[in-house]
């Protein structure tokens, strides 16, 4: 599963524009008073203005061998969100290592080196090593229903977890991170998990789909076929 376009909402276009372009060094693709777009590897990231926007969690894949370099690079630009004293989080079950930080909206952004992808790089770490957005958080009160809708249209599977408090749906290049927002908060900060609206376009098994998460309802439309399901 590959997330091609991700649309999030922000209360401050200018603040996010400065952070992602000047602090992280990402290329601005489009900018207007109501939208700012960045190229994040293979993913196009849009921030649209909305007065009532609430925070998100999303993750960006980096090369499998670059977590130490990424930490050093990021620490000169932003404070690291730690788990106790740990700045690099070792997800042994996923064979991955991750680093967390806030952007200007207090979105929890994650840089994750997934060893199974075997996508090592010999290049010096920088924004060009942001490979793609690989996770988007989906806080909900009904994980099973979200899975039913996603899998019913796209036939994607559970990567980890179940229908209780946590379920990762998809694969290592694209995951919906579903949590029960009544019982679980975001790691590693314990921030409240808002059911923040988002849209994305993804590719799965050669087909494109548009996914919309709005007011805790999820809708999937096949852009190459007429299949549609809605919660």
Coordinates of C-alpha atoms in Angstrom, one line a residue:
X1 CA 0.0 0.0 0.0
X2 CA 1.5 3.3 -1.1
X3 CA 0.1 6.7 0.2
X4 CA 0.4 9.0 -2.8
X5 CA -1.4 12.1 -1.4
X6 CA -2.3 12.9 2.2
X7 CA -4.5 15.9 3.1
X8 CA -4.5 17.2 6.7
X9 CA -5.8 20.4 8.3
X10 CA -4.0 23.2 10.1
X11 CA -4.9 26.3 12.0
X12 CA -1.9 28.1 10.8
X13 CA -0.7 27.8 7.2
X14 CA 2.3 30.2 7.6
X15 CA 3.6 28.4 10.7
X16 CA 3.5 25.0 9.1
X17 CA 5.0 26.4 5.9
X18 CA 8.0 27.7 7.7
X19 CA 8.5 24.6 9.8
X20 CA 8.3 22.0 6.9
X21 CA 10.2 24.1 4.4
X22 CA 12.9 25.8 6.6
X23 CA 13.3 23.5 9.5
X24 CA 12.8 20.2 7.8
X25 CA 13.9 21.4 4.4
X26 CA 11.1 20.0 2.3
X27 CA 10.2 21.4 -1.1
X28 CA 7.1 23.5 -1.3
X29 CA 5.0 22.3 -4.2
X30 CA 2.1 24.7 -3.9
X31 CA 1.2 27.6 -1.5
X32 CA -1.8 29.9 -1.1
X33 CA -3.5 31.5 1.9
X34 CA -5.6 28.3 2.4
X35 CA -3.2 25.5 1.4
X36 CA 0.4 24.5 1.6
X37 CA 1.8 21.4 -0.1
X38 CA 5.1 19.6 0.3
X39 CA 6.8 16.7 -1.4
X40 CA 7.7 14.1 1.2
X41 CA 9.5 11.5 -0.9
X42 CA 6.9 9.7 -2.9
X43 CA 4.0 11.3 -1.1
X44 CA 2.4 14.7 -1.6
X45 CA 1.5 16.3 1.7
X46 CA -1.2 19.0 1.8
X47 CA -2.1 21.1 4.8
X48 CA -5.4 23.0 4.4
X49 CA -6.6 25.8 6.6
X50 CA -9.4 25.0 9.1
X51 CA -10.1 27.0 12.3
X52 CA -11.1 23.9 14.2
X53 CA -8.2 21.6 13.1
X54 CA -7.0 19.2 15.8
X55 CA -3.7 17.2 15.9
X56 CA -2.7 14.1 14.0
X57 CA -0.1 11.3 14.2
X58 CA 1.6 10.3 11.0
X59 CA 4.9 8.5 10.1
X60 CA 7.5 8.9 7.4
X61 CA 9.7 6.1 6.2
X62 CA 13.5 6.7 6.2
X63 CA 16.2 4.3 5.0
X64 CA 16.6 1.2 7.1
X65 CA 20.1 2.1 8.3
X66 CA 19.6 5.8 9.0
X67 CA 18.0 6.1 12.4
X68 CA 21.2 7.3 14.2
X69 CA 22.0 9.8 11.5
X70 CA 18.3 11.0 11.4
X71 CA 18.4 11.5 15.2
X72 CA 21.6 13.6 15.0
X73 CA 20.2 15.6 12.1
X74 CA 16.8 16.2 13.7
X75 CA 18.2 17.2 17.2
X76 CA 19.8 20.2 15.7
X77 CA 16.4 21.3 14.4
X78 CA 13.8 20.1 16.9
X79 CA 13.3 18.6 20.3
X80 CA 12.9 14.9 20.4
X81 CA 9.8 13.2 22.0
X82 CA 11.3 10.6 24.2
X83 CA 10.1 7.4 25.9
X84 CA 11.8 7.9 29.3
X85 CA 15.4 8.5 28.3
X86 CA 15.1 6.7 24.9
X87 CA 15.3 9.0 21.9
X88 CA 15.3 6.1 19.4
X89 CA 12.4 3.7 20.0
X90 CA 13.1 0.1 19.2
X91 CA 10.0 -1.7 17.9
X92 CA 11.4 -5.2 18.0
X93 CA 8.1 -6.9 16.9
X94 CA 8.1 -4.7 13.7
X95 CA 11.9 -4.9 13.3
X96 CA 12.0 -1.1 13.1
X97 CA 13.4 1.9 14.9
X98 CA 11.6 5.3 15.2
X99 CA 12.1 8.9 16.3
X100 CA 9.3 11.2 17.2
X101 CA 8.9 15.0 17.2
X102 CA 6.2 17.7 17.1
X103 CA 5.5 20.0 14.2
X104 CA 4.0 23.5 14.7
X105 CA 0.4 22.1 15.2
X106 CA 1.6 19.5 17.8
X107 CA 1.1 16.8 15.3
X108 CA 3.2 13.8 16.4
X109 CA 5.5 13.1 13.5
X110 CA 7.5 9.9 13.3
X111 CA 10.6 9.0 11.3
X112 CA 10.8 5.2 11.1
X113 CA 13.5 3.0 9.8
X114 CA 12.0 -0.4 8.8
X115 CA 14.7 -3.0 8.6
X116 CA 12.5 -5.4 6.7
X117 CA 12.3 -3.0 3.7
X118 CA 16.1 -3.4 3.2
X119 CA 16.3 0.1 1.7
X120 CA 19.6 1.1 3.1
X121 CA 21.2 4.3 1.8
X122 CA 24.8 5.4 1.6
X123 CA 23.8 9.1 1.2
X124 CA 24.2 11.6 4.0
X125 CA 20.9 12.0 5.9
X126 CA 18.7 15.0 4.9
X127 CA 15.2 15.7 3.7
X128 CA 15.8 13.8 0.6
X129 CA 15.9 10.7 2.8
X130 CA 12.2 11.1 3.7
X131 CA 11.0 8.2 1.5
X132 CA 7.2 8.3 1.8
X133 CA 4.5 8.9 4.4
X134 CA 3.8 5.4 5.7
X135 CA 1.3 5.8 8.5
X136 CA -1.8 7.9 9.3
X137 CA -3.5 7.7 12.7
X138 CA -7.2 6.8 12.8
X139 CA -8.7 7.3 16.3
X140 CA -12.1 5.7 16.4
X141 CA -14.5 4.0 18.7
X142 CA -15.1 1.1 16.3
X143 CA -11.8 -0.4 14.9
X144 CA -13.6 -3.5 13.6
X145 CA -15.9 -1.4 11.4
X146 CA -13.0 0.7 10.0
X147 CA -11.2 -2.5 9.1
X148 CA -14.3 -4.0 7.6
X149 CA -14.7 -1.0 5.3
X150 CA -11.0 -0.7 4.3
X151 CA -10.6 -4.5 3.7
X152 CA -14.0 -4.8 2.0
X153 CA -13.0 -2.4 -0.8
X154 CA -9.2 -2.8 -1.0
X155 CA -8.7 -6.3 0.5
X156 CA -5.9 -5.1 2.7
X157 CA -5.0 -7.0 5.9
X158 CA -4.2 -6.5 9.5
X159 CA -0.4 -6.0 9.9
X160 CA -0.5 -6.0 13.7
X161 CA -3.0 -5.8 16.6
X162 CA -6.7 -6.6 16.7
X163 CA -10.1 -5.0 17.3
X164 CA -9.6 -4.0 21.0
X165 CA -7.4 -0.9 21.4
X166 CA -4.9 -1.0 18.6
X167 CA -4.8 -2.2 15.0
X168 CA -2.3 -1.5 12.2
X169 CA -3.9 -2.2 8.8
X170 CA -1.9 -2.4 5.6
X171 CA 1.8 -3.0 5.2
X172 CA 5.2 -1.4 5.9
X173 CA 4.9 1.2 3.1
X174 CA 1.3 2.2 4.1
X175 CA -0.5 1.7 7.4
X176 CA -3.7 2.9 8.9
X177 CA -2.9 3.1 12.7
X178 CA -6.3 2.6 14.3
X179 CA -6.7 3.1 18.1
X180 CA -9.7 3.1 20.4
X181 CA -9.7 6.8 21.2
X182 CA -11.7 6.2 24.4
X183 CA -9.1 3.9 25.9
X184 CA -5.8 4.8 24.3
X185 CA -3.6 7.9 23.7
X186 CA -0.8 8.6 21.3
X187 CA 2.6 7.1 22.0
X188 CA 5.1 8.3 23.3
X189 CA 3.5 11.5 24.6
X190 CA 0.1 10.3 25.9
X191 CA -1.5 13.1 24.0
X192 CA -5.2 12.9 23.4
X193 CA -6.1 11.1 20.2
X194 CA -8.4 13.4 18.2
X195 CA -10.6 11.9 15.4
X196 CA -9.1 14.5 13.1
X197 CA -10.5 14.6 9.6
X198 CA -8.2 13.7 6.7
X199 CA -8.2 12.5 3.1
X200 CA -5.7 10.5 1.2
X201 CA -5.1 8.9 -2.2
X202 CA -3.4 5.5 -2.1
X203 CA -2.3 2.8 -4.5
X204 CA -2.9 -0.9 -3.6
X205 CA -2.3 -3.8 -5.9
X206 CA -2.1 -1.5 -8.9
X207 CA -5.4 0.3 -8.2
X208 CA -6.0 3.8 -6.8
X209 CA -8.4 4.6 -4.0
X210 CA -9.6 7.8 -2.3
X211 CA -10.1 7.5 1.5
X212 CA -11.9 10.1 3.5
X213 CA -12.1 10.2 7.3
X214 CA -14.7 12.7 8.4
X215 CA -16.5 13.0 11.8
X216 CA -15.3 9.5 12.7
X217 CA -16.8 8.0 9.5
X218 CA -14.6 6.5 6.9
X219 CA -15.4 6.2 3.2
X220 CA -13.4 4.5 0.5
X221 CA -13.9 5.1 -3.2
X222 CA -12.1 3.1 -5.9
X223 CA -10.8 5.5 -8.4
X224 CA -10.3 2.7 -11.0
X225 CA -13.6 1.0 -10.2
X226 CA -17.0 2.0 -8.8
X227 CA -16.6 0.2 -5.4
X228 CA -17.6 2.4 -2.5
X229 CA -18.2 1.7 1.2
X230 CA -19.2 4.0 4.0
X231 CA -19.4 3.8 7.7

